[in-house]
Amino acid sequence: MSKTDVSRRGVLKTGAIAGAGVALPTIFTASSAAAFTNEPTGSTVTLGFNVPQTGPYADEGADELRAYQLAVEHLNGGGDGGMMNTFSSKALQGNGIMGKEVKFVTGDTQTKSDAARASAKSMIEKDGAVMITGGSSSGVAIAVQGLCQEAGVIFMAGLTHSNDTTGKDKKANGFRHFFNGYMSGAALAPVLKNLYGTDRNAYHLTADYTWGWTQEESIAAATEALGWNTVNKVRTPLAATDFSSYIAPVLNSGADVLVLNHYGGNMVNSLTNAVQFGLREKVVNGKNFEIVVPLYSRLMAKGAGANVKGIHGSTNWHWSLQDEGSQAFVRSFGSKYGFPPSQAAHTVYCQTLLYADAVERAGSFNPCAVVEALEGFEFDGLGNGKTLYRAEDHQCFKDVLVVRGKENPTSEFDLLEVVEVTPAEQVTYAPDHPMFAGGALGTCNSGA
């Protein structure tokens, strides 16, 4: 899509409406002539990309937008085709979706649930978006997923790691490619045991919203099962930028591990404060003090710089992977933008292709046909190995990476190294697992 196209379509901002926190009406109806909400009738189809362009996760949002634009280019037959060439499904032909040219509109979630709902609502009602995707916050994802269920459109979640997205808040119209807190705990626990032993005292600092809560619960359960003791769990505001007052109490707590259940700018700032307080040089209980970041990303590592050296965490994907899908994506993204993609970019690119492929396989943009095409769908070639979109909860199950901050990086992008690829079987759980209990998937809503 050209810059002219982007300008003409507009970048939707929510401004005062979102900030007011006023409950928004969510009554959606398909026109009497349409079989479902925003049924495409012309030569184009519009997708809505809803990402944080401002706020603590703005770096992730910027990379998501880059990936979305690349995906649209590939769907419309431009560029080198990227992972369309390696995707196990061959339904996509580079002629748009169902022969319709793909257009897009964008919105700024501001990393706020009300702003995200407002921008998604505008894209659906004013711009005719037939699918909404994006976000770098689970609070946002859950809010927008609920809106899309009511509106009768598909929601392809972006970067959302809370168990609740495909747990108690799951919806039939929503799908998550990204992994979750439980999976991070299941992947990290054996590695932490081998590195630090079973006699440890952990102190948790946790972003005070749905992702932080379920990440904390997951990593605490996984480490306590090893024999670790949880000393304290302290919640921190998402808007916080200085974590000094939260780090100081750790010094006299008896803890010898700090678990930072933070993401994006929060993690960059809290880790920086922890290093400034000298935690990494401390010896407590006869052991070297350690820091763990359960959810890692290259963008966070870049922001934190040398402070990430030797620190372990988990990630959904990394640009250094050597499978053909990953390398195809890295080549495409790098050629267009001049640097490697983040895991946020990867997951939203995948979600865009997965939606388009489901429409092609279903032979329809009808949300219920798309749901049927995605439920139980097994695929490969998108950078994560063999992957299943489980029908019971619309969660993708695939390998999870354990990574470590490199001691001697060769560039500003070469900051993390993969130390273990945890097989999907090790991070798979039953649909009725207690951490995911409550709520019901329900039935698809086409808006008809």
Short mmCIF file of C-alpha atoms in Angstrom, two decimals:
data_model
loop_
_atom_site.label_atom_id
_atom_site.label_comp_id
_atom_site.label_asym_id
_atom_site.label_seq_id
_atom_site.Cartn_x
_atom_site.Cartn_y
_atom_site.Cartn_z
CA MET A 1 0.00 0.00 0.00
CA SER A 2 1.37 3.41 -0.94
CA LYS A 3 1.80 6.31 1.45
CA THR A 4 -1.03 7.97 -0.43
CA ASP A 5 -3.27 5.02 0.35
CA VAL A 6 -2.34 5.15 4.02
CA SER A 7 -3.02 8.88 4.16
CA ARG A 8 -6.33 8.57 2.38
CA ARG A 9 -7.51 5.74 4.59
CA GLY A 10 -6.40 7.67 7.64
CA VAL A 11 -4.73 6.80 10.93
CA LEU A 12 -7.48 6.61 13.46
CA LYS A 13 -6.80 8.22 16.82
CA THR A 14 -9.26 8.05 19.66
CA GLY A 15 -8.30 11.20 21.54
CA ALA A 16 -10.62 12.49 24.23
CA ILE A 17 -13.24 9.82 23.70
CA ALA A 18 -10.87 7.08 24.78
CA GLY A 19 -9.35 9.04 27.61
CA ALA A 20 -12.72 9.78 29.15
CA GLY A 21 -13.18 6.14 30.09
CA VAL A 22 -16.88 6.35 29.19
CA ALA A 23 -18.60 3.04 28.53
CA LEU A 24 -19.14 2.69 24.81
CA PRO A 25 -22.33 1.35 23.23
CA THR A 26 -21.65 -1.97 21.55
CA ILE A 27 -24.74 -2.53 19.44
CA PHE A 28 -23.74 -3.76 16.01
CA THR A 29 -26.02 -4.85 13.20
CA ALA A 30 -25.26 -6.06 9.72
CA SER A 31 -27.15 -4.26 6.98
CA SER A 32 -30.27 -5.99 5.80
CA ALA A 33 -28.60 -6.70 2.45
CA ALA A 34 -25.49 -8.26 4.00
CA ALA A 35 -25.13 -11.81 5.20
CA PHE A 36 -22.65 -10.78 7.89
CA THR A 37 -20.94 -7.69 9.33
CA ASN A 38 -19.01 -5.70 6.71
CA GLU A 39 -19.40 -8.30 3.97
CA PRO A 40 -17.01 -7.13 1.21
CA THR A 41 -18.98 -6.38 -1.93
CA GLY A 42 -16.49 -4.46 -4.07
CA SER A 43 -13.00 -5.20 -5.36
CA THR A 44 -11.27 -4.57 -2.02
CA VAL A 45 -11.40 -5.85 1.55
CA THR A 46 -10.41 -3.78 4.60
CA LEU A 47 -8.49 -5.08 7.61
CA GLY A 48 -8.09 -3.11 10.86
CA PHE A 49 -4.66 -2.94 12.49
CA ASN A 50 -5.03 -1.75 16.08
CA VAL A 51 -1.64 -1.26 17.77
CA PRO A 52 -0.02 0.85 20.52
CA GLN A 53 1.45 3.83 18.69
CA THR A 54 1.87 5.65 22.02
CA GLY A 55 2.35 4.42 25.59
CA PRO A 56 4.74 1.92 27.24
CA TYR A 57 4.45 -0.68 24.45
CA ALA A 58 4.83 1.74 21.52
CA ASP A 59 8.08 0.12 20.29
CA GLU A 60 6.24 -3.17 19.89
CA GLY A 61 3.37 -1.43 18.14
CA ALA A 62 5.68 0.24 15.62
CA ASP A 63 7.18 -3.12 14.68
CA GLU A 64 3.72 -4.65 14.44
CA LEU A 65 2.68 -1.99 11.94
CA ARG A 66 5.76 -2.70 9.84
CA ALA A 67 4.89 -6.39 9.75
CA TYR A 68 1.23 -5.74 8.93
CA GLN A 69 2.20 -3.57 5.96
CA LEU A 70 4.61 -6.28 4.79
CA ALA A 71 1.88 -8.92 5.07
CA VAL A 72 -0.51 -6.78 3.02
CA GLU A 73 2.17 -6.26 0.40
CA HIS A 74 2.72 -10.02 0.15
CA LEU A 75 -0.99 -10.84 0.07
CA ASN A 76 -1.44 -8.40 -2.80
CA GLY A 77 1.39 -9.99 -4.79
CA GLY A 78 4.18 -7.55 -3.97
CA GLY A 79 7.67 -8.18 -2.67
CA ASP A 80 9.15 -11.66 -2.46
CA GLY A 81 6.10 -13.30 -0.87
CA GLY A 82 7.83 -13.92 2.47
CA MET A 83 6.39 -16.81 4.44
CA MET A 84 3.62 -17.34 1.91
CA ASN A 85 6.29 -19.38 0.11
CA THR A 86 7.05 -21.59 3.13
CA PHE A 87 3.55 -21.87 4.64
CA SER A 88 2.34 -25.47 4.52
CA SER A 89 -1.05 -24.30 3.27
CA LYS A 90 -0.93 -23.21 -0.36
CA ALA A 91 -4.29 -21.45 -0.52
CA LEU A 92 -2.79 -17.94 -0.80
CA GLN A 93 -1.91 -16.94 -4.36
CA GLY A 94 -0.74 -13.34 -4.02
CA ASN A 95 -3.95 -11.97 -5.53
CA GLY A 96 -5.31 -10.44 -2.33
CA ILE A 97 -7.90 -12.40 -0.38
CA MET A 98 -10.53 -14.17 -2.47
CA GLY A 99 -9.34 -12.03 -5.38
CA LYS A 100 -9.97 -8.78 -3.49
CA GLU A 101 -7.16 -6.27 -2.99
CA VAL A 102 -6.31 -5.92 0.70
CA LYS A 103 -6.60 -2.42 2.17
CA PHE A 104 -6.05 -1.47 5.80
CA VAL A 105 -6.76 1.16 8.40
CA THR A 106 -4.88 1.66 11.65
CA GLY A 107 -5.69 2.76 15.18
CA ASP A 108 -3.73 3.68 18.30
CA THR A 109 -4.64 1.53 21.32
CA GLN A 110 -2.46 3.76 23.56
CA THR A 111 -2.02 0.55 25.61
CA LYS A 112 -5.42 1.40 27.13
CA SER A 113 -8.46 -0.86 26.92
CA ASP A 114 -11.01 1.94 26.40
CA ALA A 115 -8.91 3.59 23.68
CA ALA A 116 -8.42 0.24 21.96
CA ARG A 117 -12.14 -0.53 21.96
CA ALA A 118 -12.93 2.95 20.62
CA SER A 119 -10.48 2.66 17.73
CA ALA A 120 -11.61 -0.89 16.89
CA LYS A 121 -15.25 0.19 16.98
CA SER A 122 -14.50 3.06 14.61
CA MET A 123 -12.67 0.79 12.18
CA ILE A 124 -15.60 -1.64 12.14
CA GLU A 125 -18.40 0.93 11.92
CA LYS A 126 -16.82 3.68 9.81
CA ASP A 127 -14.21 1.88 7.72
CA GLY A 128 -15.89 -1.46 7.16
CA ALA A 129 -13.07 -3.58 8.60
CA VAL A 130 -13.99 -7.25 8.31
CA MET A 131 -11.20 -8.35 10.69
CA ILE A 132 -9.44 -6.59 13.58
CA THR A 133 -5.96 -7.55 14.72
CA GLY A 134 -3.15 -6.19 16.86
CA GLY A 135 -2.31 -4.99 20.33
CA SER A 136 0.67 -5.50 22.62
CA SER A 137 -1.26 -5.70 25.88
CA SER A 138 -3.48 -8.47 27.18
CA GLY A 139 -5.84 -5.96 28.74
CA VAL A 140 -6.30 -4.44 25.29
CA ALA A 141 -6.59 -7.85 23.61
CA ILE A 142 -9.31 -9.04 25.96
CA ALA A 143 -11.27 -5.80 25.59
CA VAL A 144 -11.08 -5.78 21.80
CA GLN A 145 -11.75 -9.50 21.56
CA GLY A 146 -14.99 -8.97 23.46
CA LEU A 147 -15.94 -6.08 21.18
CA CYS A 148 -15.29 -8.14 18.04
CA GLN A 149 -17.42 -10.97 19.40
CA GLU A 150 -20.30 -8.52 19.83
CA ALA A 151 -19.68 -6.90 16.44
CA GLY A 152 -19.57 -10.12 14.45
CA VAL A 153 -16.01 -9.78 13.15
CA ILE A 154 -12.92 -11.93 13.61
CA PHE A 155 -10.24 -10.85 16.08
CA MET A 156 -6.72 -12.15 15.39
CA ALA A 157 -4.89 -11.25 18.60
CA GLY A 158 -1.45 -9.67 18.43
CA LEU A 159 1.00 -9.75 21.30
CA THR A 160 -1.03 -10.96 24.29
CA HIS A 161 0.49 -13.29 26.88
CA SER A 162 -2.15 -13.45 29.65
CA ASN A 163 -3.62 -16.87 30.28
CA ASP A 164 -7.03 -15.21 30.35
CA THR A 165 -7.05 -14.31 26.63
CA THR A 166 -7.70 -17.94 25.75
CA GLY A 167 -8.81 -18.84 29.29
CA LYS A 168 -11.69 -17.27 31.16
CA ASP A 169 -12.03 -14.45 28.59
CA LYS A 170 -11.85 -16.56 25.43
CA LYS A 171 -14.33 -15.85 22.65
CA ALA A 172 -15.43 -17.82 19.61
CA ASN A 173 -14.51 -14.96 17.26
CA GLY A 174 -11.03 -14.58 18.76
CA PHE A 175 -7.78 -16.44 18.00
CA ARG A 176 -4.30 -16.25 19.56
CA HIS A 177 -1.09 -17.26 17.81
CA PHE A 178 1.18 -15.94 20.61
CA PHE A 179 2.05 -18.16 23.58
CA ASN A 180 0.97 -17.47 27.19
CA GLY A 181 2.10 -17.22 30.80
CA TYR A 182 1.59 -20.90 31.57
CA MET A 183 3.76 -21.85 28.61
CA SER A 184 6.54 -19.49 29.76
CA GLY A 185 6.53 -21.09 33.21
CA ALA A 186 6.54 -24.62 31.79
CA ALA A 187 9.44 -23.82 29.47
CA LEU A 188 11.54 -21.85 31.97
CA ALA A 189 11.22 -24.01 35.10
CA PRO A 190 13.51 -26.89 34.02
CA VAL A 191 16.14 -24.42 32.77
CA LEU A 192 16.03 -22.42 36.01
CA LYS A 193 16.34 -25.62 38.03
CA ASN A 194 19.48 -26.64 36.15
CA LEU A 195 20.99 -23.16 36.45
CA TYR A 196 20.07 -22.10 39.97
CA GLY A 197 18.99 -25.25 41.81
CA THR A 198 15.87 -25.97 43.83
CA ASP A 199 16.61 -23.94 46.97
CA ARG A 200 15.82 -20.38 45.96
CA ASN A 201 13.84 -17.44 47.34
CA ALA A 202 12.02 -15.41 44.70
CA TYR A 203 10.65 -11.87 44.86
CA HIS A 204 8.13 -10.89 42.17
CA LEU A 205 7.53 -7.43 40.74
CA THR A 206 4.43 -7.61 38.57
CA ALA A 207 2.66 -5.31 36.13
CA ASP A 208 -0.74 -4.70 37.72
CA TYR A 209 -3.10 -5.96 35.03
CA THR A 210 -4.31 -9.25 33.57
CA TRP A 211 -1.05 -10.23 31.87
CA GLY A 212 1.08 -9.54 34.94
CA TRP A 213 -1.30 -11.38 37.24
CA THR A 214 -1.38 -14.58 35.19
CA GLN A 215 2.34 -14.45 34.37
CA GLU A 216 3.10 -14.14 38.09
CA GLU A 217 0.76 -17.00 38.91
CA SER A 218 2.29 -19.20 36.22
CA ILE A 219 5.97 -18.63 36.99
CA ALA A 220 5.39 -18.81 40.75
CA ALA A 221 3.57 -22.15 40.42
CA ALA A 222 6.27 -23.54 38.13
CA THR A 223 9.16 -22.50 40.39
CA GLU A 224 7.42 -23.47 43.62
CA ALA A 225 6.97 -26.93 42.12
CA LEU A 226 10.78 -27.05 41.91
CA GLY A 227 11.06 -26.23 45.61
CA TRP A 228 11.54 -22.47 45.33
CA ASN A 229 10.02 -20.21 47.99
CA THR A 230 8.09 -17.10 46.96
CA VAL A 231 9.12 -14.31 49.33
CA ASN A 232 6.80 -11.59 48.08
CA LYS A 233 4.61 -10.51 45.16
CA VAL A 234 4.37 -6.78 44.57
CA ARG A 235 2.18 -5.18 41.92
CA THR A 236 3.41 -2.14 39.97
CA PRO A 237 1.38 0.36 37.89
CA LEU A 238 1.55 -0.12 34.13
CA ALA A 239 2.25 3.59 33.73
CA ALA A 240 5.26 3.51 36.09
CA THR A 241 8.62 4.60 34.68
CA ASP A 242 10.79 4.63 37.82
CA PHE A 243 10.81 1.40 39.82
CA SER A 244 13.39 2.44 42.44
CA SER A 245 10.85 2.44 45.27
CA TYR A 246 9.86 -1.11 44.33
CA ILE A 247 13.44 -2.38 43.98
CA ALA A 248 14.72 -1.03 47.31
CA PRO A 249 12.69 -3.42 49.52
CA VAL A 250 14.11 -6.40 47.63
CA LEU A 251 17.53 -5.71 49.17
CA ASN A 252 16.44 -6.69 52.70
CA SER A 253 13.81 -9.26 51.82
CA GLY A 254 15.98 -12.37 51.95
CA ALA A 255 15.26 -13.03 48.28
CA ASP A 256 18.06 -14.28 46.04
CA VAL A 257 16.07 -14.11 42.79
CA LEU A 258 14.10 -11.18 41.38
CA VAL A 259 11.39 -12.12 38.88
CA LEU A 260 10.39 -9.17 36.72
CA ASN A 261 6.89 -9.82 35.40
CA HIS A 262 7.22 -6.71 33.28
CA TYR A 263 7.18 -6.12 29.54
CA GLY A 264 8.20 -3.41 27.09
CA GLY A 265 9.31 -0.13 28.60
CA ASN A 266 8.34 -1.38 32.08
CA MET A 267 10.91 -4.16 31.87
CA VAL A 268 13.60 -1.87 30.47
CA ASN A 269 13.14 0.56 33.35
CA SER A 270 12.73 -1.98 36.17
CA LEU A 271 15.77 -4.00 35.06
CA THR A 272 17.82 -0.82 34.77
CA ASN A 273 16.81 0.19 38.29
CA ALA A 274 17.64 -3.28 39.62
CA VAL A 275 21.13 -3.10 38.14
CA GLN A 276 21.61 0.43 39.49
CA PHE A 277 20.81 -0.89 42.96
CA GLY A 278 23.59 -3.45 42.56
CA LEU A 279 21.38 -6.53 42.70
CA ARG A 280 23.42 -8.43 40.14
CA GLU A 281 26.56 -8.09 42.26
CA LYS A 282 24.93 -9.22 45.49
CA VAL A 283 25.41 -12.57 47.21
CA VAL A 284 22.40 -13.62 49.29
CA ASN A 285 21.97 -16.85 51.24
CA GLY A 286 25.39 -17.88 49.95
CA LYS A 287 24.21 -17.65 46.33
CA ASN A 288 24.71 -15.15 43.54
CA PHE A 289 21.63 -12.97 43.17
CA GLU A 290 19.80 -13.69 39.91
CA ILE A 291 17.19 -11.86 37.82
CA VAL A 292 14.62 -13.61 35.62
CA VAL A 293 12.47 -11.96 32.93
CA PRO A 294 9.77 -14.52 32.05
CA LEU A 295 8.67 -12.76 28.83
CA TYR A 296 11.52 -11.43 26.71
CA SER A 297 11.76 -9.63 23.39
CA ARG A 298 14.55 -8.28 21.20
CA LEU A 299 13.11 -4.77 21.47
CA MET A 300 13.24 -4.95 25.27
CA ALA A 301 16.79 -6.27 25.15
CA LYS A 302 17.81 -3.38 22.93
CA GLY A 303 16.26 -0.90 25.33
CA ALA A 304 17.95 -2.43 28.38
CA GLY A 305 21.34 -2.75 26.68
CA ALA A 306 24.16 -4.44 28.61
CA ASN A 307 21.85 -5.03 31.58
CA VAL A 308 20.34 -8.08 29.86
CA LYS A 309 23.60 -10.01 29.69
CA GLY A 310 23.16 -13.49 31.16
CA ILE A 311 19.48 -12.97 32.07
CA HIS A 312 17.09 -15.74 31.05
CA GLY A 313 13.51 -15.57 29.83
CA SER A 314 11.17 -17.00 27.23
CA THR A 315 10.04 -15.78 23.84
CA ASN A 316 7.59 -16.77 21.13
CA TRP A 317 10.07 -16.48 18.26
CA HIS A 318 13.52 -15.08 17.46
CA TRP A 319 14.99 -13.83 14.22
CA SER A 320 18.08 -16.06 14.54
CA LEU A 321 16.08 -19.27 13.99
CA GLN A 322 17.29 -21.19 10.95
CA ASP A 323 14.10 -22.83 9.68
CA GLU A 324 13.05 -21.78 6.20
CA GLY A 325 9.97 -19.89 7.36
CA SER A 326 11.87 -17.76 9.86
CA GLN A 327 14.63 -16.99 7.42
CA ALA A 328 12.16 -16.09 4.67
CA PHE A 329 10.47 -13.63 7.02
CA VAL A 330 13.77 -12.17 8.23
CA ARG A 331 14.89 -11.62 4.62
CA SER A 332 11.63 -9.94 3.63
CA PHE A 333 11.42 -7.73 6.71
CA GLY A 334 15.13 -6.88 6.66
CA SER A 335 15.07 -5.95 2.98
CA LYS A 336 12.15 -3.60 3.52
CA TYR A 337 13.15 -2.01 6.83
CA GLY A 338 16.90 -2.54 7.25
CA PHE A 339 16.84 -4.53 10.50
CA PRO A 340 15.50 -7.87 11.78
CA PRO A 341 11.92 -8.26 13.01
CA SER A 342 10.81 -8.69 16.61
CA GLN A 343 8.56 -11.44 17.95
CA ALA A 344 5.71 -8.90 17.90
CA ALA A 345 6.26 -8.37 14.18
CA HIS A 346 6.42 -12.11 13.59
CA THR A 347 3.20 -13.02 15.41
CA VAL A 348 1.08 -10.35 13.71
CA TYR A 349 2.46 -11.20 10.26
CA CYS A 350 1.52 -14.83 10.94
CA GLN A 351 -1.95 -13.85 12.15
CA THR A 352 -2.62 -11.85 8.99
CA LEU A 353 -1.61 -14.75 6.77
CA LEU A 354 -3.55 -17.23 8.89
CA TYR A 355 -6.72 -15.14 8.60
CA ALA A 356 -6.35 -14.70 4.85
CA ASP A 357 -5.61 -18.41 4.41
CA ALA A 358 -8.67 -19.38 6.45
CA VAL A 359 -10.89 -17.17 4.28
CA GLU A 360 -9.46 -18.77 1.15
CA ARG A 361 -9.91 -22.31 2.49
CA ALA A 362 -13.43 -21.51 3.67
CA GLY A 363 -14.32 -19.78 0.44
CA SER A 364 -15.96 -16.99 2.44
CA PHE A 365 -15.32 -13.92 4.59
CA ASN A 366 -18.21 -14.99 6.85
CA PRO A 367 -16.75 -15.03 10.39
CA CYS A 368 -18.38 -18.37 11.18
CA ALA A 369 -16.80 -19.94 8.10
CA VAL A 370 -13.43 -18.50 9.15
CA VAL A 371 -13.85 -19.89 12.67
CA GLU A 372 -14.58 -23.32 11.26
CA ALA A 373 -11.49 -23.14 9.02
CA LEU A 374 -9.19 -22.14 11.90
CA GLU A 375 -10.46 -24.51 14.59
CA GLY A 376 -8.23 -27.56 14.77
CA PHE A 377 -6.06 -26.25 11.92
CA GLU A 378 -2.57 -27.77 11.85
CA PHE A 379 0.15 -25.99 9.90
CA ASP A 380 3.90 -25.52 9.49
CA GLY A 381 6.32 -23.20 7.74
CA LEU A 382 5.58 -20.02 9.71
CA GLY A 383 8.67 -20.05 11.90
CA ASN A 384 7.48 -22.03 14.93
CA GLY A 385 7.53 -25.58 13.59
CA LYS A 386 4.40 -27.68 13.58
CA THR A 387 1.56 -25.68 15.12
CA LEU A 388 -2.02 -26.43 16.13
CA TYR A 389 -4.86 -23.93 16.48
CA ARG A 390 -6.77 -25.85 19.17
CA ALA A 391 -10.52 -25.87 18.63
CA GLU A 392 -11.46 -25.88 22.32
CA ASP A 393 -9.93 -22.49 23.16
CA HIS A 394 -8.47 -21.00 19.95
CA GLN A 395 -4.93 -21.10 21.37
CA CYS A 396 -1.95 -22.01 19.18
CA PHE A 397 0.30 -24.77 20.52
CA LYS A 398 3.88 -24.81 19.29
CA ASP A 399 7.48 -24.88 20.51
CA VAL A 400 8.56 -22.19 23.01
CA LEU A 401 12.03 -20.64 23.12
CA VAL A 402 14.12 -20.08 26.25
CA VAL A 403 16.59 -17.27 25.61
CA ARG A 404 19.46 -15.57 27.40
CA GLY A 405 21.00 -12.12 27.07
CA LYS A 406 24.25 -12.48 25.14
CA GLU A 407 27.49 -11.77 26.95
CA ASN A 408 29.24 -10.61 23.77
CA PRO A 409 26.68 -9.34 21.24
CA THR A 410 27.95 -8.56 17.75
CA SER A 411 25.39 -5.84 17.00
CA GLU A 412 22.49 -3.91 18.52
CA PHE A 413 20.17 -6.63 17.20
CA ASP A 414 22.23 -9.64 18.26
CA LEU A 415 21.36 -9.37 21.95
CA LEU A 416 19.60 -12.66 22.73
CA GLU A 417 20.59 -16.26 22.14
CA VAL A 418 18.32 -19.29 22.11
CA VAL A 419 19.44 -21.73 24.80
CA GLU A 420 16.59 -24.22 24.52
CA VAL A 421 13.71 -24.99 22.19
CA THR A 422 10.98 -26.39 24.43
CA PRO A 423 8.78 -28.82 22.50
CA ALA A 424 5.08 -28.08 22.24
CA GLU A 425 4.24 -31.22 24.21
CA GLN A 426 5.99 -29.81 27.30
CA VAL A 427 3.93 -26.60 27.30
CA THR A 428 0.56 -28.13 26.37
CA TYR A 429 -2.19 -28.22 29.01
CA ALA A 430 -5.77 -29.48 29.16
CA PRO A 431 -8.48 -27.01 28.06
CA ASP A 432 -9.98 -27.17 31.57
CA HIS A 433 -6.69 -26.50 33.41
CA PRO A 434 -7.41 -24.44 36.56
CA MET A 435 -5.35 -21.49 35.31
CA PHE A 436 -7.67 -21.25 32.32
CA ALA A 437 -10.96 -22.06 34.03
CA GLY A 438 -14.08 -19.95 33.85
CA GLY A 439 -15.83 -18.45 30.91
CA ALA A 440 -17.00 -20.23 27.80
CA LEU A 441 -15.87 -20.04 24.20
CA GLY A 442 -19.47 -19.65 23.10
CA THR A 443 -20.52 -19.68 19.47
CA CYS A 444 -19.33 -17.60 16.56
CA ASN A 445 -21.16 -14.36 15.80
CA SER A 446 -21.39 -13.27 12.17
CA GLY A 447 -23.33 -10.14 12.97
CA ALA A 448 -26.15 -11.29 10.74
#
